[in-house]
Every structure is written in C-alpha cells, then in structure tokens.
Amino acid sequence: MKLPFLERLSFTGKKVKLKNGDEANTDAHIEERNQGERAPHPFWVIVQKEMADQIRSWRFVILFLIILLTCLGSLYTALTNIRDVAANIDANNAFLFLRLFTISDPDGTLPPFITFISFLGPLLGIALGFDAINAERNRGTLSRIVSQPIQRDYLINAKYIATLIMIAVLIFTLGFLVMAFGILATGLPPTWDEFWRIIVFMLMSIVYIGFWLNLSILFSIRFKQPATSAISCIAIWLFFGVFYSMIVNIIGGIGNEADGRFTQVLSNLNPNYLFSDITTILLTPSIRSVGPLTMEQVVGAIPSTLPLGQSLLLIWPQLTGLIAATLLCFALSYVIFMRQEIRA
Amino acid sequence: MVEPIITFENLTKKYDGVLAVDHLSLTVERGEVFGLLGPNGAGKSTTILMMLGLTEPTSGQVKVCGFNSTREPKKVKERVGYLPDSVGFYEDRTGLENLVLTAMLNGVPRGKATERATRLLKEVGLEEAMNKKTGKYSRGMKQRLGLADVLIKEPDVIVLDEPTLGIDPQGVQDLLQLIEKLSKEQGITVLLSSHHLHQVQQICDRVGLFVDGKLLAKGTLDELSQELFSKEGITTIVKVSEVSDELITMIKNHPSVFEVEKVDKQNLHVKSETDVTGGLVHLIMDSGKSLLELSIKEYGLDEIYHQYFQGGGNHEAPIPRTT
C-alpha cells in the first residue's frame, strides 16, 4: 500500500527537478532513490553478471576440469619421480619442493605442471574471451546495454576484470591444490622462499593468461562472428607456440654465430618464450641468466642459487614485455570499441 | 502546455560521403506520441542512435531534456529508454533477472529493482512467464519484455525502433494499446519509428515522414492530408448501376467539379473543389441510373505515404519497400 505511493512521489519529484535542469538536484534525486539500500556501482553490476555467466557456462566448467585433471596427472608423475630427483640433488641448493612443479617423467610421457600451465593457459584465456563482445552484438543485447546510463568502456573493462578474476581464482585453486597434495604426499614443507616463488609464479601465469584474454577480447570486438575471432586467436596461439621458434631457428641457422643476439631478440617477441623464461627462472633458482654468459662474466661468481629478489630482477624485462603486449591489445580494443557504432 | 523535450537542430550524418540524415530539424513535445515514418534505410535508426549519443552526428545537434546527446550521453540515457528493433536478452536468464540487471545498471538497488520489475512484468502481461528463461520467449513476448525493460528506469522519453516488427496482428494491437496507455497514464513522451503505417497511425499524435534522410513532412494526420490534398480537392467515390458517357458529361458540367475518372463499369471518382455530394445525387437521379453508393474519400497515412513517394520518385536507388 505504501510503496506505490512512494514511487509516485519520487516520480513527480523527478519531473519538477528536470524542469529546473539543475544538475545538483538530479543527483539528489538519484541519492533519494538509493536511500535505504545501497545500489552497487554499475561497473560492479556488470562484473558480477559476467562472473555469474562464466561460472554457469559449460565451457568454463569443462576447461576447469581439463586443467584440473592434467595438473593432477603431472603432480602424480612428479610424486612418483621425486625420490630419484631427491637422491641426485645437491644438498646446497635444496629447492626440492619447487621441483614438484618442474619434474617431468623420465620417459617423457607427461610434461610437468608449468608446461601444462603455459600450454593450456592461453587456451583458457582465448576460450573465455573470444566471444565477449560479438556474441552480445549478435544476440542484440549489446545495444540494450550501451543505451543504459553507463560509460561505454565500463563494458569491456568489466568483462576483462570479471574474466581475470575467474582466471585468478582458477590458477590459485590449482596452485594451492598442487602445493597441498605435494605437502601431504612428501611430508616436505616449502620454505618461505619457495612459497613466495610459487605465489609469484601464479601471479605471472595470470598476467600471461591475461595477455591472451586481452587478445581474444580485441578480436571479439574487431570480428563480427565469434567463430572468426576464435579461429584467429587459436591461429596466433599456434603460430607463437609452435612455428615461431622454428622460424627463429631457421633464421639463426642462416646467419653465423655472431647473430645469436639477433635470434635472442627475435625470440623475445614471442609471448610464449617470455613466459617460459619467467617460469624457468622463478622455479629454478640456480639459473643466473637468461642469455648466454661469457667467460669473463662467470669468473668469480659463487656457484649458488639466487635469492627471490635477484630472480625477480632477472625476469623484469620479460614481465614488462608481457605487460606491454597486454596493454597494447587493450589500448587497441579500447580505441576500436569506443569508435564503433553499435547498431541493433 | 507545450514544452519541447527533444529538439533536433540541423542534424546531419554522413556515412562514407553518403547522407544518411540530411539537415533534420524537428521538435517533439513532452507527452506526445510521435511517429517517425519512412521506408527501410531512410535514416530513422541513425537519427535514434544520434539521439542517444550512440553515434556522433557529422554536424548539428540533438537535445533531449535539455542535454546535448553527444556531449552528455549519460545524462540523456538516464532519462531515455530505448528499445532497439531486434532486441535481445540474456537467454539463459529469466525475464525478471534481465529486468533487474537493467534496473541495477540504472542505479536502483536490488530489492527495489525486483519489486519494480515484478510490477512492470504484470503490467505488460508477462506475469506467468516471469521466471521463464528468455530464450524460451516468443517474439511478441520479447517485445513486451523490451517495453518493460525501457520502462524500468522510469524514463521521461521512450524510443521504440520498429516495435511492431515481426509480431502477429493481435500482438501488434495489444502492444500498441499498451504503449498508448502507458504514454497517457504516465505522461511519457514516445518516439516510435515504423514503416507500418496502419499500425502506427492509430496511436500517433503527430508523425514525421522520412525519406532518404530528409524529413518531408510533419504534423498531425489531418494537417498532413490537408497540406497534401488541398490542391487536389475532394474526391467523391460514386457507385451507380451503370456508368455512361452521358452521365460523365453531366457531372463534368457541374461548376465545382474539375475531374471525373471512370474506374470501371460502375465506379466513378469525382474530384471537386467543394463538397458536391448533394448535387451528384440529383444528377444521378435525373440521369435515370440508380445510385448504389456515394462517399467522400478519406486520406489515411497510406495515401499520404504513397503521394510522397510518387513525388520523391527520382531517387537514384529504388526505395526498399516494406515486406
């Protein structure tokens, strides 16, 4: 009985204020409308909706299960082989726990955890983003959303943030799961250094997957058909994952040895390569350099492992490279999306 | 009380050198139902997009509720509800959830949004389908849900782009009546675009005719027909038992008649400056024929429409006709 009356009250209030055209008054109106219960910011409304959509979707569930199974598989291999590794390990650099993430089967049947992440991670990013915008356009929901009083960039930002949160949750779930199983099975607790290395490794994985997510969102804005954007993304992923290193090797083979630097630069343009550098350095503390070292540089060096801070310094260029690539994709999608005309 | 709520000033939009909207100037008043009529591709949708700030005009400006659509699109979108011509909803969510999402994007807290959505769904007659996923909705149901969706932000203006497209005749009637009722009850200004003349003419207070990006005419239906057909005079449709040359000559001799057209054996169209029905009855009686039917032709939107298209028939490309 009481509520319709209130509704009408606020409605007539709105009309009066509109006639004044006074901005402060209309803001007051909005506040008045929100009183009692606080309304979330529209940006977080979209983020919430996107996350709910992802969780409900079959594709997320399927991808989650695939990645979970492969990770448990690689953990199993690591656990069966860790005894041999432990026997051979040097007592001085005893980062045995980290080896859980990097041990591969001696027969080569199952690759280690990090390989799975660097292989399936891009697929996850692409799968969650390739139809972000064009599916909405095709369903006719895009023009309805952009005609609501929100900034247009909220939509892509919110989609990006929501998917990134989902990816972060997934990566941390898996990482901690592997860690927990590792502790349970071996009875070996990680040192603080090892723990932080794993945390940083997971953060880096999120940045890496974020790059692929951004690329696929860019394609979903650019291409009208979800199939086109999916195939283009997968093509780029395959190119960098498989063919790029072959091409670099061929170029390296043509030139003489002095061109080692050149091939190094070429390789660094490959996001896959950057990520594998990052993971190797993070999870293998004994690695001291990404490139070749001359004899003069090695002279006088103490043969020990690097502390985490030094390893982080080593991967700094790779990390900034990945972030730069991500930002480039994001800037492109932003420019294209803001200029695009959205027709029903 | 006449108060302009939407003003278009010399609005122009060019796509790759082709004029989609050509110097449109128009004012829509608060509380009226304005019909934007024209064939497909006439620039109706482009005009609407510019009005919502979804695309930038090449020149000119639109003001809605006093706000410039290009510079302050957010303020405009707070006050305008827009129903696109092929409206879509999140298909794996229910109608209620879709509406609540829209309301929350407009800054309405969840509890209130749910309450408002429930009320609106009742109003548009979707009470029973409220908790069904919108993927299972029929076309007509989606349009009604779309109407609820534009109303949930309590707009001052609603813009409906081809709202009757693809709905069966009964559904069209229901939808139009609903629009009319809402407009009258809540004082909402309605701007609707259509190429279906009959459907729209019953609820529009004023119409604007749009061809090739130009507004050819605007006004109420009466004004339009007067403006158009005043030079043609009044057409009287006469049906007699048999049309003879003698009868035609007799009618032609009537002082205010200037044209007699024989349609077939029994029908005549008589054009005159004044109402000549009385005179015609006498003439026909005198000629010995029996009068079967006599009426003054009234002009609907259809005739106005055709008249304009004949007048503007020198387009380079043929106008795509309605399907």
XYZ file of C-alpha atoms in Angstrom:
667
model
C 0.000 0.000 0.000
C 2.732 2.340 0.996
C 5.244 1.637 -1.716
C 3.392 2.646 -4.892
C 2.697 5.946 -3.224
C 6.388 6.450 -2.565
C 7.194 5.552 -6.143
C 4.838 8.166 -7.423
C 6.260 10.704 -5.037
C 9.754 10.220 -6.354
C 8.414 10.268 -9.885
C 6.772 13.663 -9.582
C 9.814 14.897 -7.738
C 11.892 13.981 -10.738
C 9.712 15.941 -13.125
C 9.919 19.142 -11.107
C 13.643 18.892 -10.829
C 14.068 18.220 -14.508
C 12.355 21.419 -15.399
C 14.939 23.330 -13.468
C 17.573 21.411 -15.359
C 19.651 21.663 -12.233
C 22.355 19.081 -12.064
C 22.705 19.088 -8.300
C 19.018 18.440 -7.928
C 19.017 15.453 -10.249
C 21.932 13.983 -8.339
C 19.953 14.485 -5.179
C 17.159 12.619 -6.862
C 19.409 9.663 -7.524
C 20.546 9.646 -3.946
C 16.987 9.813 -2.793
C 16.189 6.831 -4.961
C 19.058 4.888 -3.430
C 18.313 5.631 0.141
C 17.842 2.716 2.463
C 19.529 0.110 0.308
C 22.827 0.917 -1.334
C 22.998 0.238 -5.041
C 26.291 -1.159 -6.314
C 28.156 0.884 -8.886
C 27.040 -0.095 -12.418
C 30.580 -1.236 -13.168
C 30.441 -3.860 -10.436
C 26.954 -4.848 -11.555
C 28.420 -5.833 -14.920
C 31.423 -7.529 -13.299
C 29.082 -9.536 -11.091
C 26.899 -10.514 -14.028
C 29.870 -11.538 -16.157
C 31.325 -13.686 -13.402
C 27.992 -15.370 -12.850
C 27.761 -16.011 -16.593
C 31.228 -17.556 -16.679
C 30.553 -19.823 -13.741
C 27.275 -21.013 -15.199
C 28.740 -21.645 -18.627
C 29.660 -25.168 -19.649
C 32.845 -24.067 -21.273
C 34.299 -22.786 -18.019
C 33.393 -25.987 -16.215
C 34.900 -28.131 -18.977
C 38.107 -26.101 -19.144
C 38.391 -26.184 -15.368
C 38.038 -29.962 -15.318
C 40.564 -30.443 -18.130
C 43.141 -28.267 -16.437
C 42.466 -29.846 -13.055
C 42.924 -33.352 -14.439
C 46.129 -32.545 -16.300
C 47.553 -30.823 -13.252
C 46.772 -33.780 -11.022
C 48.299 -36.016 -13.688
C 51.507 -34.041 -13.725
C 51.560 -33.962 -9.941
C 51.291 -37.732 -9.909
C 54.267 -38.057 -12.238
C 56.226 -35.609 -10.134
C 55.489 -37.529 -6.956
C 56.467 -40.870 -8.424
C 59.771 -39.484 -9.656
C 60.684 -37.216 -6.787
C 62.627 -39.954 -4.983
C 65.146 -40.228 -7.836
C 65.409 -36.459 -8.075
C 65.935 -36.142 -4.347
C 68.719 -38.727 -4.454
C 70.584 -36.738 -7.089
C 70.025 -33.318 -5.627
C 72.888 -31.217 -4.344
C 72.473 -30.528 -0.642
C 73.354 -26.874 -1.163
C 70.535 -25.936 -3.452
C 67.780 -27.952 -1.927
C 64.740 -26.435 -3.559
C 63.168 -29.842 -3.638
C 59.623 -28.596 -3.189
C 59.820 -26.416 -6.286
C 60.834 -29.490 -8.258
C 57.254 -30.727 -7.815
C 56.255 -28.155 -10.388
C 59.039 -28.861 -12.834
C 59.757 -32.594 -12.706
C 58.830 -34.449 -15.837
C 58.573 -38.140 -16.388
C 61.950 -39.621 -17.447
C 60.099 -41.441 -20.251
C 58.605 -38.109 -21.302
C 55.008 -39.316 -21.134
C 53.653 -36.452 -19.035
C 55.100 -32.966 -19.049
C 55.478 -31.023 -15.774
C 52.966 -28.664 -14.231
C 54.499 -25.492 -15.672
C 54.320 -26.841 -19.207
C 50.658 -27.544 -18.751
C 50.020 -24.051 -17.497
C 51.954 -22.463 -20.331
C 50.144 -24.666 -22.847
C 46.587 -24.638 -21.514
C 46.712 -21.130 -20.054
C 46.448 -19.361 -23.418
C 43.646 -21.709 -24.399
C 41.805 -20.742 -21.227
C 42.271 -17.045 -21.950
C 41.110 -17.413 -25.537
C 38.144 -19.593 -24.651
C 36.864 -17.153 -22.055
C 37.220 -14.055 -24.205
C 36.757 -14.812 -27.883
C 33.031 -14.065 -27.912
C 32.931 -11.373 -25.234
C 31.572 -8.599 -27.423
C 30.472 -10.125 -30.708
C 28.152 -12.663 -29.095
C 26.395 -9.825 -27.296
C 26.182 -7.933 -30.543
C 24.687 -10.896 -32.365
C 22.158 -11.558 -29.627
C 21.083 -7.926 -29.659
C 21.943 -7.363 -26.019
C 24.828 -5.007 -26.756
C 22.705 -2.107 -27.951
C 20.434 -2.566 -24.952
C 23.352 -2.413 -22.527
C 25.064 0.594 -24.113
C 21.793 2.516 -24.072
C 21.830 2.323 -20.277
C 23.418 5.255 -18.461
C 26.910 3.791 -18.206
C 30.182 4.735 -19.841
C 30.772 2.565 -22.823
C 34.221 1.453 -21.684
C 32.693 0.025 -18.488
C 31.502 -2.860 -20.568
C 34.890 -4.026 -21.863
C 36.697 -3.132 -18.649
C 34.167 -5.047 -16.594
C 34.340 -8.037 -18.885
C 38.103 -8.025 -18.670
C 38.176 -7.660 -14.886
C 35.497 -10.312 -14.348
C 37.241 -12.879 -16.528
C 40.603 -12.086 -14.977
C 39.147 -12.647 -11.512
C 37.826 -16.017 -12.651
C 41.222 -16.937 -14.091
C 42.974 -15.837 -10.895
C 40.647 -17.950 -8.800
C 41.269 -20.935 -11.048
C 45.056 -20.568 -11.071
C 45.292 -20.074 -7.318
C 42.977 -23.002 -6.690
C 45.136 -25.257 -8.813
C 48.417 -23.926 -7.468
C 47.401 -24.371 -3.851
C 45.910 -27.751 -4.616
C 49.172 -28.967 -6.101
C 51.063 -27.482 -3.162
C 48.772 -29.143 -0.654
C 48.968 -32.522 -2.332
C 52.717 -32.121 -2.527
C 52.994 -31.468 1.197
C 50.652 -34.328 2.028
C 52.408 -36.821 -0.196
C 56.009 -35.927 0.579
C 55.736 -34.540 4.079
C 58.039 -31.808 2.869
C 57.005 -28.271 3.800
C 58.035 -25.494 1.397
C 60.425 -22.849 2.679
C 59.254 -19.230 2.620
C 61.407 -18.565 -0.383
C 59.824 -21.474 -2.217
C 56.348 -20.394 -1.165
C 56.815 -16.865 -2.489
C 58.319 -18.179 -5.686
C 55.198 -20.262 -6.253
C 52.950 -17.290 -5.473
C 54.893 -15.093 -7.905
C 54.753 -17.873 -10.476
C 50.952 -17.960 -10.167
C 50.743 -14.182 -10.498
C 52.893 -14.359 -13.618
C 50.634 -17.059 -15.046
C 47.684 -14.740 -14.514
C 49.491 -11.927 -16.341
C 50.319 -14.316 -19.178
C 46.774 -15.649 -19.478
C 45.585 -12.045 -19.197
C 47.530 -11.267 -22.349
C 45.722 -13.969 -24.304
C 42.416 -12.919 -22.820
C 43.018 -9.371 -23.985
C 43.976 -10.534 -27.445
C 40.800 -12.574 -27.730
C 38.657 -9.676 -26.486
C 40.312 -7.465 -29.093
C 39.358 -9.959 -31.786
C 35.853 -10.274 -30.417
C 35.450 -6.532 -30.866
C 37.040 -6.481 -34.285
C 35.323 -9.506 -35.831
C 31.573 -9.793 -36.077
C 31.463 -13.594 -35.883
C 32.602 -15.441 -32.754
C 33.933 -18.266 -34.945
C 36.221 -15.880 -36.833
C 37.673 -14.417 -33.675
C 38.147 -17.842 -32.068
C 39.955 -19.216 -35.079
C 42.150 -16.123 -35.445
C 43.143 -16.325 -31.783
C 43.940 -20.013 -31.970
C 45.939 -19.408 -35.145
C 48.058 -16.797 -33.378
C 48.461 -19.058 -30.382
C 49.645 -21.949 -32.592
C 51.928 -19.641 -34.522
C 53.700 -18.451 -31.403
C 53.554 -21.801 -29.668
C 54.846 -23.995 -32.483
C 56.015 -22.202 -35.601
C 57.616 -19.063 -34.291
C 60.509 -20.829 -32.615
C 61.060 -22.880 -35.798
C 61.246 -19.706 -37.868
C 63.641 -18.154 -35.385
C 65.809 -21.288 -35.550
C 65.896 -21.165 -39.337
C 66.916 -17.509 -39.273
C 69.530 -18.341 -36.643
C 70.813 -21.182 -38.817
C 71.282 -18.939 -41.849
C 73.382 -16.340 -40.075
C 76.689 -17.080 -38.341
C 77.279 -17.435 -34.606
C 77.539 -13.688 -34.101
C 73.808 -13.496 -34.761
C 72.998 -15.243 -31.515
C 71.992 -11.901 -30.143
C 69.655 -11.271 -33.041
C 67.812 -14.577 -32.600
C 67.584 -13.802 -28.901
C 65.824 -10.515 -29.722
C 63.507 -12.277 -32.159
C 62.617 -14.913 -29.579
C 61.787 -12.232 -27.069
C 58.965 -11.046 -29.316
C 57.180 -14.291 -28.591
C 54.928 -14.155 -25.501
C 55.275 -17.915 -25.043
C 59.021 -17.563 -24.912
C 58.819 -14.721 -22.408
C 56.592 -16.770 -20.177
C 58.752 -19.859 -20.333
C 61.764 -17.678 -19.387
C 59.835 -16.308 -16.447
C 58.738 -19.698 -15.164
C 62.108 -21.334 -15.616
C 63.903 -18.592 -13.734
C 61.331 -18.424 -10.971
C 61.115 -22.132 -10.324
C 64.779 -22.964 -10.888
C 66.682 -20.639 -8.531
C 70.062 -21.875 -9.785
C 69.592 -20.188 -13.163
C 71.612 -16.987 -13.194
C 70.973 -15.529 -16.625
C 68.528 -15.768 -19.497
C 71.050 -15.239 -22.264
C 74.457 -16.762 -22.932
C 77.192 -15.750 -20.482
C 80.774 -15.027 -21.472
C 83.685 -16.477 -19.545
C 84.582 -13.039 -18.143
C 81.130 -12.713 -16.624
C 81.252 -16.101 -14.968
C 84.693 -15.583 -13.463
C 84.473 -15.014 -9.754
C 80.808 -15.950 -9.475
C 79.862 -18.057 -6.460
C 78.097 -21.214 -7.653
C 74.970 -20.874 -5.511
C 71.292 -20.199 -6.056
C 69.832 -16.739 -6.440
C 67.551 -15.206 -3.821
C 63.989 -14.422 -4.948
C 64.697 -10.703 -5.317
C 67.519 -11.401 -7.775
C 65.413 -13.863 -9.744
C 62.712 -11.203 -9.962
C 65.265 -8.732 -11.286
C 66.202 -11.251 -13.947
C 62.640 -11.663 -15.185
C 61.867 -7.947 -15.014
C 62.317 -7.325 -18.782
C 60.203 -10.364 -19.665
C 57.477 -9.269 -17.303
C 57.366 -5.709 -18.627
C 57.346 -7.117 -22.152
C 54.281 -9.231 -21.392
C 52.506 -6.353 -19.701
C 53.346 -4.060 -22.619
C 51.848 -6.559 -25.075
C 48.744 -6.809 -22.894
C 48.397 -3.049 -22.722
C 48.831 -2.752 -26.465
C 45.973 -5.179 -27.071
C 43.862 -3.404 -24.513
C 44.510 0.032 -25.974
C 43.600 -1.234 -29.445
C 40.367 -2.824 -28.233
C 39.522 0.326 -26.337
C 40.027 2.581 -29.347
C 38.102 0.293 -31.688
C 35.249 -0.213 -29.264
C 34.825 3.442 -28.369
C 34.671 4.447 -32.017
C 32.479 1.603 -33.132
C 28.898 2.326 -33.934
C 26.596 -0.064 -32.193
C 23.636 -0.847 -34.336
C 20.962 -3.246 -33.417
C 1.186 23.095 -22.115
C 3.617 22.796 -24.967
C 7.152 22.094 -23.892
C 9.798 20.753 -26.247
C 11.551 17.672 -24.873
C 13.533 16.530 -27.908
C 14.965 19.027 -30.364
C 16.915 18.144 -33.459
C 18.812 21.069 -34.935
C 20.175 20.688 -38.443
C 21.195 17.158 -37.624
C 23.331 15.587 -40.340
C 25.054 12.225 -40.567
C 27.262 11.101 -43.415
C 28.486 7.561 -43.992
C 31.363 7.470 -46.458
C 30.092 10.558 -48.192
C 26.503 9.331 -48.357
C 23.997 11.391 -46.440
C 22.032 9.157 -44.092
C 20.349 12.024 -42.283
C 20.142 15.356 -44.053
C 19.746 18.540 -42.009
C 16.968 17.298 -39.818
C 15.237 19.888 -37.679
C 12.369 18.714 -35.553
C 10.839 19.286 -32.151
C 8.985 16.695 -30.135
C 6.840 17.925 -27.289
C 6.516 16.489 -23.832
C 3.859 13.836 -23.507
C 3.113 13.315 -27.183
C 3.400 10.170 -29.261
C 5.488 10.978 -32.284
C 5.753 8.560 -35.186
C 8.849 8.572 -37.323
C 7.716 7.019 -40.561
C 9.639 6.009 -43.587
C 10.857 3.079 -45.633
C 13.807 0.957 -44.565
C 17.089 2.770 -44.862
C 15.521 6.216 -44.623
C 17.695 7.209 -41.686
C 15.234 6.595 -38.854
C 17.513 4.313 -36.851
C 20.526 6.564 -37.416
C 18.538 9.503 -36.068
C 17.631 7.499 -32.987
C 21.249 6.419 -32.451
C 22.401 10.027 -32.609
C 19.677 10.993 -30.189
C 21.051 8.513 -27.652
C 24.649 9.531 -28.239
C 25.478 6.083 -29.605
C 26.834 7.596 -32.775
C 28.184 11.056 -33.430
C 26.440 13.409 -35.822
C 28.536 14.834 -38.651
C 27.047 18.226 -37.879
C 24.128 19.688 -35.973
C 22.948 18.608 -32.559
C 20.232 16.837 -30.614
C 18.986 17.944 -27.243
C 16.967 15.660 -25.033
C 15.528 17.072 -21.800
C 17.930 19.969 -22.251
C 21.066 17.813 -22.528
C 23.217 17.548 -25.605
C 23.233 13.894 -26.660
C 26.766 13.939 -27.998
C 28.373 15.676 -25.042
C 26.350 14.292 -22.169
C 25.121 10.919 -23.360
C 24.994 9.549 -19.841
C 22.506 12.175 -18.680
C 20.398 11.577 -21.761
C 20.476 7.825 -21.292
C 19.327 8.220 -17.695
C 16.122 9.761 -18.999
C 15.541 7.892 -22.231
C 14.517 4.274 -22.565
C 15.471 2.738 -25.889
C 14.026 -0.395 -27.410
C 16.184 -1.441 -30.392
C 14.489 -3.046 -33.376
C 15.934 -6.502 -32.792
C 16.037 -6.501 -29.038
C 17.872 -9.327 -27.338
C 18.015 -10.591 -23.803
C 20.401 -12.822 -21.920
C 18.790 -16.060 -22.929
C 19.944 -18.204 -20.057
C 18.409 -15.803 -17.570
C 14.778 -15.274 -16.694
C 12.773 -12.243 -17.748
C 12.809 -10.981 -14.194
C 16.603 -11.308 -13.912
C 17.069 -9.435 -17.170
C 14.930 -6.561 -15.934
C 16.648 -6.430 -12.553
C 20.005 -6.196 -14.314
C 18.832 -3.200 -16.353
C 17.442 -1.537 -13.248
C 20.677 -2.057 -11.359
C 22.658 -0.571 -14.228
C 20.470 2.469 -13.663
C 21.486 2.648 -10.035
C 18.423 1.033 -8.493
C 19.255 -1.237 -5.548
C 18.385 -4.912 -5.955
C 15.398 -5.087 -3.622
C 13.673 -2.156 -5.203
C 14.614 -3.303 -8.688
C 12.974 -6.684 -8.120
C 9.829 -5.074 -6.825
C 9.664 -2.656 -9.734
C 10.389 -5.386 -12.291
C 7.626 -7.577 -10.883
C 5.138 -4.737 -11.124
C 6.130 -3.927 -14.718
C 6.015 -7.549 -15.803
C 2.452 -7.687 -14.545
C 1.629 -4.528 -16.434
C 2.892 -5.883 -19.755
C 1.172 -9.213 -19.149
C 4.209 -11.410 -18.628
C 3.330 -12.330 -15.072
C 3.312 -16.050 -15.746
C 6.475 -16.088 -17.822
C 8.383 -14.035 -15.264
C 10.581 -16.884 -14.115
C 10.984 -18.499 -17.511
C 14.283 -18.100 -19.338
C 14.019 -15.508 -22.071
C 15.435 -17.964 -24.588
C 12.009 -19.625 -24.486
C 10.067 -16.385 -25.062
C 8.171 -15.802 -28.294
C 8.855 -12.757 -30.417
C 5.819 -10.922 -29.062
C 6.751 -11.738 -25.504
C 10.241 -10.420 -26.097
C 8.848 -7.139 -27.374
C 6.656 -6.807 -24.308
C 9.612 -7.634 -22.091
C 11.531 -4.994 -24.038
C 8.836 -2.477 -23.211
C 9.097 -3.343 -19.531
C 12.867 -3.059 -19.890
C 12.694 0.521 -21.153
C 10.143 1.490 -18.511
C 12.087 0.161 -15.549
C 14.367 3.189 -15.419
C 11.276 5.425 -15.138
C 12.121 7.366 -18.261
C 10.766 10.687 -19.466
C 11.068 9.596 -23.053
C 10.873 6.180 -24.606
C 12.208 5.473 -28.059
C 10.896 2.429 -29.855
C 12.608 1.356 -33.045
C 10.198 -0.692 -35.184
C 8.350 -2.065 -32.157
C 5.782 -3.961 -34.205
C 8.216 -5.809 -36.455
C 7.556 -9.497 -36.713
C 4.577 -9.700 -34.381
C 1.193 -11.106 -35.381
C -1.703 -8.630 -35.854
C -3.290 -9.326 -32.488
C 0.073 -8.908 -30.781
C 0.584 -5.602 -32.589
C -2.782 -4.340 -31.378
C -2.018 -5.337 -27.795
C 1.419 -3.799 -27.878
C 0.250 -0.511 -29.380
C -2.582 -0.213 -26.905
C -0.123 -0.848 -24.121
C 2.178 1.879 -25.422
C -0.698 4.313 -25.762
C -1.980 3.542 -22.292
C 1.440 3.998 -20.703
C 2.060 7.215 -22.542
C -1.252 8.704 -21.466
C -1.182 7.455 -17.889
C 2.365 8.341 -17.021
C 2.895 11.296 -19.316
C 5.813 9.636 -21.073
C 6.879 11.035 -24.417
C 7.037 8.302 -27.034
C 9.098 8.456 -30.195
C 8.472 5.452 -32.352
C 9.779 4.569 -35.745
C 7.992 2.321 -38.153
C 7.310 1.571 -41.758
C 3.933 0.113 -40.939
C 1.525 2.938 -41.493
C -1.777 1.479 -40.428
C -0.447 0.186 -37.191
C 1.118 3.403 -36.130
C -1.442 5.914 -37.296
C -3.915 4.880 -34.644
C -1.699 5.871 -31.715
C 0.451 8.710 -33.027
C -0.396 12.268 -32.122
C 1.942 13.547 -34.794
C 4.010 11.901 -37.466
C 7.081 12.843 -39.443
C 7.698 11.368 -42.878
C 11.241 10.394 -43.560
C 12.649 9.580 -46.975
C 16.348 9.423 -47.852
C 17.389 11.178 -44.695
C 15.079 14.106 -45.245
C 12.035 14.960 -43.231
C 9.483 15.526 -45.963
C 6.550 16.493 -43.821
C 5.425 16.542 -40.254
C 2.228 17.228 -38.401
C -0.959 15.514 -37.348
C -2.611 13.221 -39.857
C -5.278 15.830 -40.626
C -2.713 18.521 -41.228
C -0.730 16.283 -43.483
C -3.671 15.234 -45.585
C -4.890 18.799 -45.883
C -1.492 20.059 -46.884
C -1.119 17.346 -49.448
C -4.527 17.074 -50.928
C -5.822 20.611 -50.773
C -4.674 21.205 -54.302
C -6.409 18.056 -55.386
C -9.720 18.918 -53.829
C -12.171 16.408 -52.512
C -12.559 13.032 -54.109
C -16.033 11.525 -54.061
C -16.474 7.861 -54.814
C -19.651 7.152 -56.704
C -21.115 3.772 -57.453
C -24.039 3.631 -59.860
C -25.849 0.847 -61.670
C -24.142 1.734 -64.940
C -21.682 4.413 -65.947
C -22.498 6.086 -69.230
C -20.673 8.801 -71.151
C -23.750 10.925 -70.821
C -23.559 10.740 -67.048
C -19.891 11.660 -67.063
C -20.544 14.733 -69.197
C -23.359 15.731 -66.878
C -21.148 15.506 -63.844
C -18.329 17.335 -65.568
C -20.675 20.219 -66.228
C -21.180 20.736 -62.506
C -19.454 24.065 -61.673
C -17.109 22.887 -58.908
C -16.140 19.527 -60.430
C -12.839 19.592 -62.269
C -12.116 15.953 -62.971
C -14.097 12.769 -63.411
C -12.316 9.479 -63.605
C -14.030 6.284 -64.691
C -12.704 3.420 -62.638
C -14.822 0.599 -64.072
C -18.366 -0.072 -65.295
C -19.969 1.024 -62.051
C -17.480 3.236 -60.256
C -16.509 6.857 -60.697
C -14.043 9.092 -58.889
C -15.135 12.701 -58.904
C -12.721 15.412 -57.880
C -14.139 18.749 -56.891
C -13.240 21.902 -55.024
C -16.160 21.678 -52.614
C -18.431 19.008 -51.288
C -20.666 18.051 -54.220
C -22.446 15.008 -52.834
C -25.857 16.718 -52.824
C -25.503 17.823 -56.426
C -24.304 14.425 -57.532
C -27.320 12.678 -56.033
C -29.621 14.931 -58.043
C -27.642 14.481 -61.225
C -27.644 10.726 -60.992
C -31.353 10.605 -60.195
C -32.041 12.792 -63.200
C -29.989 10.584 -65.478
C -32.225 7.630 -64.704
C -29.472 5.473 -63.242
C -29.741 4.183 -59.723
C -27.256 5.304 -57.112
C -25.669 2.424 -55.229
C -23.033 4.135 -53.125
C -21.692 7.604 -52.508
C -18.849 8.529 -50.214
C -16.090 11.058 -49.726
C -12.679 9.506 -49.813
C -10.714 9.922 -46.612
C -6.972 10.002 -46.686
C -5.094 7.711 -44.377
C -1.407 7.618 -43.875
C -1.108 5.144 -46.715
C -2.222 7.690 -49.297
C -0.028 10.356 -47.795
C 2.870 7.957 -47.893
C 2.300 6.967 -51.480
C 1.798 10.539 -52.520
C 5.167 11.448 -51.095
C 6.936 8.553 -52.642
C 5.489 9.398 -56.029
C 6.594 12.969 -55.552
C 10.037 11.949 -54.463
C 10.305 9.210 -57.063
C 13.534 10.463 -58.596
C 15.808 8.589 -56.226
C 18.933 7.078 -57.598
C 18.387 3.827 -55.831
C 14.946 2.283 -55.570
C 13.492 2.558 -52.113
C 13.259 -0.836 -50.476
C 9.583 -1.382 -49.887
C 8.035 -2.808 -46.805
C 7.763 -6.524 -46.619
